[in-house]
Coordinates of C-alpha atoms in Angstrom, one line a residue:
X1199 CA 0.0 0.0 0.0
X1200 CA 1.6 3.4 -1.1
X1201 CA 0.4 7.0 0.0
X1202 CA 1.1 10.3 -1.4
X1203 CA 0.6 14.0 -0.5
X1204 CA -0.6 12.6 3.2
X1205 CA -2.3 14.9 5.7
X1206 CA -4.6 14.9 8.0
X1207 CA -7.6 16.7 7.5
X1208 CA -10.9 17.5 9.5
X1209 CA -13.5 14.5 9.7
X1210 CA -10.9 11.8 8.4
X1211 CA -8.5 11.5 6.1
X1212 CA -6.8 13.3 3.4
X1213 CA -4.5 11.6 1.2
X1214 CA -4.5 9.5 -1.8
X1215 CA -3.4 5.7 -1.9
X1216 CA -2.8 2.8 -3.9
X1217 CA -4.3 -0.7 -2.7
X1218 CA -3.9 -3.6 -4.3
X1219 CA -6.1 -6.6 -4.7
X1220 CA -5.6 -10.0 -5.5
X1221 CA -8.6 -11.8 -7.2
X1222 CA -9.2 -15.2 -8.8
X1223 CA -10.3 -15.2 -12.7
X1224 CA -13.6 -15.2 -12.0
X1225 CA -13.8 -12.7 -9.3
X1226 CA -11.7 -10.6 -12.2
X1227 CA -14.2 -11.0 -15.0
X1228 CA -17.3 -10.9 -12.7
X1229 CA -15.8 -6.5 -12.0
X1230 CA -15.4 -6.2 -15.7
X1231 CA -18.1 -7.3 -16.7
X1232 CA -19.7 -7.1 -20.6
X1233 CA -17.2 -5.5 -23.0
X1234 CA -15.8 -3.7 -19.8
X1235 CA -19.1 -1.7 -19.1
X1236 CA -18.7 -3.1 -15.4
X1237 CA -15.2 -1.5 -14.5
X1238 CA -15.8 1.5 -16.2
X1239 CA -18.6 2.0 -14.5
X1240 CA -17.0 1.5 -11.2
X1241 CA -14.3 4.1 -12.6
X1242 CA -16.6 6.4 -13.8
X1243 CA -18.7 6.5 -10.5
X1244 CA -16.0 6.1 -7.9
X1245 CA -13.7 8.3 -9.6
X1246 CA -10.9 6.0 -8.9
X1247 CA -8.2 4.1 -10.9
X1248 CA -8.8 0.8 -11.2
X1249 CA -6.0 -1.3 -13.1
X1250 CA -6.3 -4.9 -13.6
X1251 CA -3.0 -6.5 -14.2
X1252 CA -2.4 -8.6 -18.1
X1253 CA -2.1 -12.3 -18.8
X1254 CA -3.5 -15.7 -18.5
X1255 CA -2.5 -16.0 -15.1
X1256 CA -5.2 -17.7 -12.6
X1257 CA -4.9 -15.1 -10.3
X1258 CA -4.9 -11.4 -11.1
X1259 CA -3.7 -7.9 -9.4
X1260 CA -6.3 -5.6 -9.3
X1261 CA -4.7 -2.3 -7.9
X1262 CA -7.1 0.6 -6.9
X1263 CA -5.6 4.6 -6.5
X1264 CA -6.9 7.6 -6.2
X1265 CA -8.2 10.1 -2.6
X1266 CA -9.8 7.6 0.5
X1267 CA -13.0 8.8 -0.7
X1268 CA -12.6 7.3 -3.9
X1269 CA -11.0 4.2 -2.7
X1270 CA -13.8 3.6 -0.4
X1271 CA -16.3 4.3 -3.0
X1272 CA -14.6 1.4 -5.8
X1273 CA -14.3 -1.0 -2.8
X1274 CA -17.7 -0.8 -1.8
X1275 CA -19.0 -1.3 -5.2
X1276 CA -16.7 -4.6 -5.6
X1277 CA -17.7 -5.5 -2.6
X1278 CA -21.9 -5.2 -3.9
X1279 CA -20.8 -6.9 -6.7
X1280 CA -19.7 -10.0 -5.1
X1281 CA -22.4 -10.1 -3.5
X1282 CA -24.4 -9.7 -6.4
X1283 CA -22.5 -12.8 -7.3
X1284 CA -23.2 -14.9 -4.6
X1285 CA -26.9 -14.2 -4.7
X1286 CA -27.1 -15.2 -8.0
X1287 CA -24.9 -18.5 -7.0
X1288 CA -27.5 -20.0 -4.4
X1289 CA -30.5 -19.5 -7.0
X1290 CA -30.0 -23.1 -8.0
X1291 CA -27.8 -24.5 -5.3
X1292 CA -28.8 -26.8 -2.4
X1293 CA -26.2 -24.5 -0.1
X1294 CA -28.8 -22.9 2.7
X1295 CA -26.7 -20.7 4.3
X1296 CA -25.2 -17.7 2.4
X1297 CA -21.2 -17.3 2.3
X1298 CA -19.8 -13.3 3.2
X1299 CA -18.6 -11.9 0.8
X1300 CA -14.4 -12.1 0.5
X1301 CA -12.1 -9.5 -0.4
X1302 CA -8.0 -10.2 -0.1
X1303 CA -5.4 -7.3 0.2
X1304 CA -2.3 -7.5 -0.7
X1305 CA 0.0 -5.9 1.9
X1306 CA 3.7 -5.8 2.6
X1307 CA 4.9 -8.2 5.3
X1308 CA 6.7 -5.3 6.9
X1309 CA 3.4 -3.8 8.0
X1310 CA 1.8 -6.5 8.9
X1311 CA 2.9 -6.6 12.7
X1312 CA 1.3 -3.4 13.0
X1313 CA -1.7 -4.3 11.9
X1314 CA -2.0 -8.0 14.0
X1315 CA -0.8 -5.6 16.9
X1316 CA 1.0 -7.1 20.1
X1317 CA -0.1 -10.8 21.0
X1318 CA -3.2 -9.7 18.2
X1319 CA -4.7 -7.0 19.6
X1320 CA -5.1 -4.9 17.1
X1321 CA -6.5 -7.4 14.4
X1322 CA -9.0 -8.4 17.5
X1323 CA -10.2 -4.7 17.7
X1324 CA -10.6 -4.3 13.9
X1325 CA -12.8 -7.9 13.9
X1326 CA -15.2 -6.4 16.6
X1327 CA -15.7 -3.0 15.7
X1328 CA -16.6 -3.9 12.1
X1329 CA -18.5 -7.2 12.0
X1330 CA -16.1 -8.4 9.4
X1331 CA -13.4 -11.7 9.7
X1332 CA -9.4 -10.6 8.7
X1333 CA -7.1 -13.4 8.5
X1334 CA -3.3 -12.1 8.2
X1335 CA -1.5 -15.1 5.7
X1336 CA 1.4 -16.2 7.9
X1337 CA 3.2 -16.8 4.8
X1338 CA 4.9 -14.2 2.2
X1339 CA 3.2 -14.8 -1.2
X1340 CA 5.5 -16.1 -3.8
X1341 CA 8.8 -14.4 -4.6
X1342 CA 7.9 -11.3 -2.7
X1343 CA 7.7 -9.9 0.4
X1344 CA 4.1 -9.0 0.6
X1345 CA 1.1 -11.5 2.2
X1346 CA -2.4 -11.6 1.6
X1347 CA -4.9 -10.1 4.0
X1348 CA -8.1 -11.7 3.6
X1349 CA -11.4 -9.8 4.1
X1350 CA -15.1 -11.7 4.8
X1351 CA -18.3 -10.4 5.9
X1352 CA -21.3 -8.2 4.5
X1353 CA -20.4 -5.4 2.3
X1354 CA -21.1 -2.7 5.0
X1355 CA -18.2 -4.4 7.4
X1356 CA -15.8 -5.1 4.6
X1357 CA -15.6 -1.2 3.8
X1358 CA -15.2 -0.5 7.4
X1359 CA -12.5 -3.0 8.2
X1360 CA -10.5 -1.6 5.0
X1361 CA -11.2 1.9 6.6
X1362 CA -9.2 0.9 9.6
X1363 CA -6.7 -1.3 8.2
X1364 CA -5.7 2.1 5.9
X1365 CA -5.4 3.9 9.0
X1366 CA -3.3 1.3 10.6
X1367 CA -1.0 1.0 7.3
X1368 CA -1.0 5.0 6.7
X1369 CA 0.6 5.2 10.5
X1370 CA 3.3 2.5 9.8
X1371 CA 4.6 2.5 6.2
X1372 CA 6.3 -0.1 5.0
X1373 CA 10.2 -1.1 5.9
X1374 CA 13.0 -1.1 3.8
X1375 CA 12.3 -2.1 -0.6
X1376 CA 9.2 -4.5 -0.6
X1377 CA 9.3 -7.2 -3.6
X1378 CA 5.6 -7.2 -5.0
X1379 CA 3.9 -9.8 -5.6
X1380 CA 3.4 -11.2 -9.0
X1381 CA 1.6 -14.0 -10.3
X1382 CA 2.2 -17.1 -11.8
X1383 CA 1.0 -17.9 -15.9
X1384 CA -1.5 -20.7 -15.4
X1385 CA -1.0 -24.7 -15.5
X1386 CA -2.5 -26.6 -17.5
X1387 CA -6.0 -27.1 -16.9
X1388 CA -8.1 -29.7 -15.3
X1389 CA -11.2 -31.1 -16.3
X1390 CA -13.5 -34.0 -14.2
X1391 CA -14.8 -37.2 -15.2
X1392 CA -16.4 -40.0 -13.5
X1393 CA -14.7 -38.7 -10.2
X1394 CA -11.3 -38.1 -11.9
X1395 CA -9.1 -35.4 -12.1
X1396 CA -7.3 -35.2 -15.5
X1397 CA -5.1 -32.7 -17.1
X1398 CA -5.4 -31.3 -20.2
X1399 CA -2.0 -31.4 -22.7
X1400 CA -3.0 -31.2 -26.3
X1401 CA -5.6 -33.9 -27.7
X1402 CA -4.8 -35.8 -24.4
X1403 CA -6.2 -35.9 -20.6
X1404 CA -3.4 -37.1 -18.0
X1405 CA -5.0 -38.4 -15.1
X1406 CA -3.9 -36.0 -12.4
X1407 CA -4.0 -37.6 -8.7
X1408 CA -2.5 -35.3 -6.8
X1409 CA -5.6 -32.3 -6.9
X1410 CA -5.9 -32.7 -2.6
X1411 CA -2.7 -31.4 -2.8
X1412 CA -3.9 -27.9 -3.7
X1413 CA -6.0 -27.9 -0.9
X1414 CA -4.0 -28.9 1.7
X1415 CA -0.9 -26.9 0.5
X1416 CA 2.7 -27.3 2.0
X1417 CA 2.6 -28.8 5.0
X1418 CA -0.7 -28.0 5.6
X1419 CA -0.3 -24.5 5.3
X1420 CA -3.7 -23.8 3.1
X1421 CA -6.2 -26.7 4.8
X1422 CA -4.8 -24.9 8.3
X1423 CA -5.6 -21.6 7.0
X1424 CA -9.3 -22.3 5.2
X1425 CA -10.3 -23.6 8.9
X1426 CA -8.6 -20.7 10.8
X1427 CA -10.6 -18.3 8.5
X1428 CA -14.2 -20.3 8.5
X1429 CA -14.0 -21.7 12.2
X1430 CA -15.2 -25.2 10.7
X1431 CA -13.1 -28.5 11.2
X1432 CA -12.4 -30.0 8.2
X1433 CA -11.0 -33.9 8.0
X1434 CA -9.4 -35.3 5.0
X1435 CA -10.1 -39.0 4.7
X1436 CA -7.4 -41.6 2.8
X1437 CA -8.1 -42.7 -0.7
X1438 CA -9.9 -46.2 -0.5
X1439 CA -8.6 -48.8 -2.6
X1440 CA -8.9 -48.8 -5.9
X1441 CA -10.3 -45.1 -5.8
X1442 CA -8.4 -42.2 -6.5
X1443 CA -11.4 -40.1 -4.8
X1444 CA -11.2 -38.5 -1.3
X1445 CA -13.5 -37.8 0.9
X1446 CA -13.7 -33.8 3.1
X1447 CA -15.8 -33.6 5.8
X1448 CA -16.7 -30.4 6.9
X1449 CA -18.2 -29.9 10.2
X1450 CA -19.4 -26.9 12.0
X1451 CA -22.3 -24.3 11.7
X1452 CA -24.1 -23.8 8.5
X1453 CA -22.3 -20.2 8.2
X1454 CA -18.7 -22.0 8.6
X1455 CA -19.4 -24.7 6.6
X1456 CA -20.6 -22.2 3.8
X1457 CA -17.6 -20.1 4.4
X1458 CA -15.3 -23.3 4.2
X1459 CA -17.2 -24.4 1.0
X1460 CA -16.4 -21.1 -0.7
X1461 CA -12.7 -20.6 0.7
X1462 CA -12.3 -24.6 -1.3
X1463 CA -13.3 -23.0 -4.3
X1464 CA -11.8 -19.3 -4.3
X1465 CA -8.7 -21.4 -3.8
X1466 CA -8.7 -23.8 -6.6
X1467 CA -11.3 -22.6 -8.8
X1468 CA -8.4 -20.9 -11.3
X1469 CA -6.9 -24.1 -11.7
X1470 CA -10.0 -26.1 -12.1
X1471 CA -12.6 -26.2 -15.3
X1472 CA -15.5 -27.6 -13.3
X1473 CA -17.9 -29.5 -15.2
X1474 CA -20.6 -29.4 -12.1
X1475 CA -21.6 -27.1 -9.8
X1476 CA -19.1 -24.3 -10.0
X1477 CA -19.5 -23.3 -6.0
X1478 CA -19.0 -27.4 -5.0
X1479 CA -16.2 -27.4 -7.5
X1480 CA -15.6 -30.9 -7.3
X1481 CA -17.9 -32.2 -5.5
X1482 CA -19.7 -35.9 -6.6
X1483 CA -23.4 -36.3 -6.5
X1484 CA -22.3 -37.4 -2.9
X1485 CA -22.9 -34.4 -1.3
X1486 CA -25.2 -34.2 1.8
X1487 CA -26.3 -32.6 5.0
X1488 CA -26.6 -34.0 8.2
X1489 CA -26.7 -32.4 11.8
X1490 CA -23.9 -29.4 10.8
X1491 CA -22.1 -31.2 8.9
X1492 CA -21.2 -31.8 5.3
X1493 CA -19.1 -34.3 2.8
X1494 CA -17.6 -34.1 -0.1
X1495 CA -16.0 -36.7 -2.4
X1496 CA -12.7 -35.1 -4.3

């Protein structure tokens, strides 16, 4: 996060930042919109600049600059958006309970202690007075030193927690150079049959047995943080014989297990062409409720 001409000015605020977001492909397309008409309008109305960074990569930067006003205005109206989106997700789904809506900053790793606070204070006062869950990403994302500050809750609380997090940022600017963050082109892609993950290369499909993988991450470092964020428990059981498929149970109430369904598929969703039920992802005719809690064949 960068400031210029910074000064403090009666009733709040007077400077002008750049804040950079980090969206999946379809979180990306879903604030163009239709020949653009979507993001322009956001410009147009918010009088920000919003910049949406080039390539085929799965993930995108979106970086957002202009006065606090401005920044507050294009956030909220991302932020209605997804909402938008998610609405329009559970028309047809058998998912009762409605996910928040999820934003993710991308912040360097030098300011991050200030905005956890000591033993997490701060982060703690920023959860309660807005309504709205932040998870700090213990790890750097890759090559750079900048980590991903992940936003969930209604609209109303997401523009208040980035309110506060500005503050916090604009009172402790960043240490030393910071390395930003840049994604990754995209692998290949994946497609799903008859419970099977395969890989697409050429006129061919690779089986590819390793998908769990990109939920659990490195050492557990993704499945750890999904839970942290959603407050469910989630289980991972061992392939049976013979079956590449494995089974997630997800446990908890129906707002965490909603919030852990939708963390599954923001994670992988850029790596995945889903043939079913694009908020499941990859999720069998298996599926079922049953006294807070919820399985899923992978």
């Amino acid at each position: 996060m960068n400031t210029k001409d910074g000064k403090a000015s009666e009733g709040g605020l007077n400077v002008t930042l750049t804040i950079r977001l980090l969206m999946h492909g379809k979180e990306v397309g879903s604030i163009i919109g239709k020949k653009g008409e979507t993001v322009k309008k956001m410009r147009e109305e918010s009088g920000a600049r919003i910049n949406i960074s080039e390539g085929s990569c799965p993930e995108r930067i979106v970086t957002i600059t202009g006065p606090t006003d401005a920044i507050f205005k294009a956030f909220s109206m991302i932020a209605l958006k997804f909402e938008e989106d998610i609405n329009a997700s559970m028309t047809n789904s058998t998912v009762t309970s409605k996910p928040p809506v999820t934003l993710r900053l991308v912040v360097p790793a030098s300011q991050c202690g200030s905005l956890i606070g000591k033993g997490g204070s701060k982060i703690k006062e920023i959860r309660e007075s807005t309504g709205a869950q932040v998870q700090v990403a213990g790890d750097m994302l890759p090559n750079s030193t900048e980590r991903a500050v992940t936003i969930s809750g209604t609209p109303d609380a997401i523009i208040q927690c980035v309110k506060q997090i500005c503050v916090v940022m604009l009172e402790s600017p960043p240490k030393g150079a910071t390395i930003p963050y840049r994604p990754k082109p995209a692998s290949a892609p994946i497609i799903f049959a008859g419970g099977q993950a395969f890989t697409i290369q050429g006129q061919y499909a690779i089986p590819h047995p390793d998908l769990i993988g990109c939920i659990i991450g490195r050492q557990g470092s993704k499945i750890n943080e999904i839970r942290q964020m959603s407050g469910a428990q989630i289980k991972i059981a061992n392939a049976t014989e013979g079956s590449a498929e494995r089974q997630v149970t997800i446990t908890g109430s129906p707002a965490n297990i909603s919030l852990a369904q939708y963390l599954i598929n923001a994670r992988d969703s850029p790596h995945i062409e889903t043939r079913i039920d694009p908020f499941i992802f990859s999720c069998t005719n298996t599926i079922w409720h049953a006294s807070g809690s919820q399985k899923i064949t992978i």
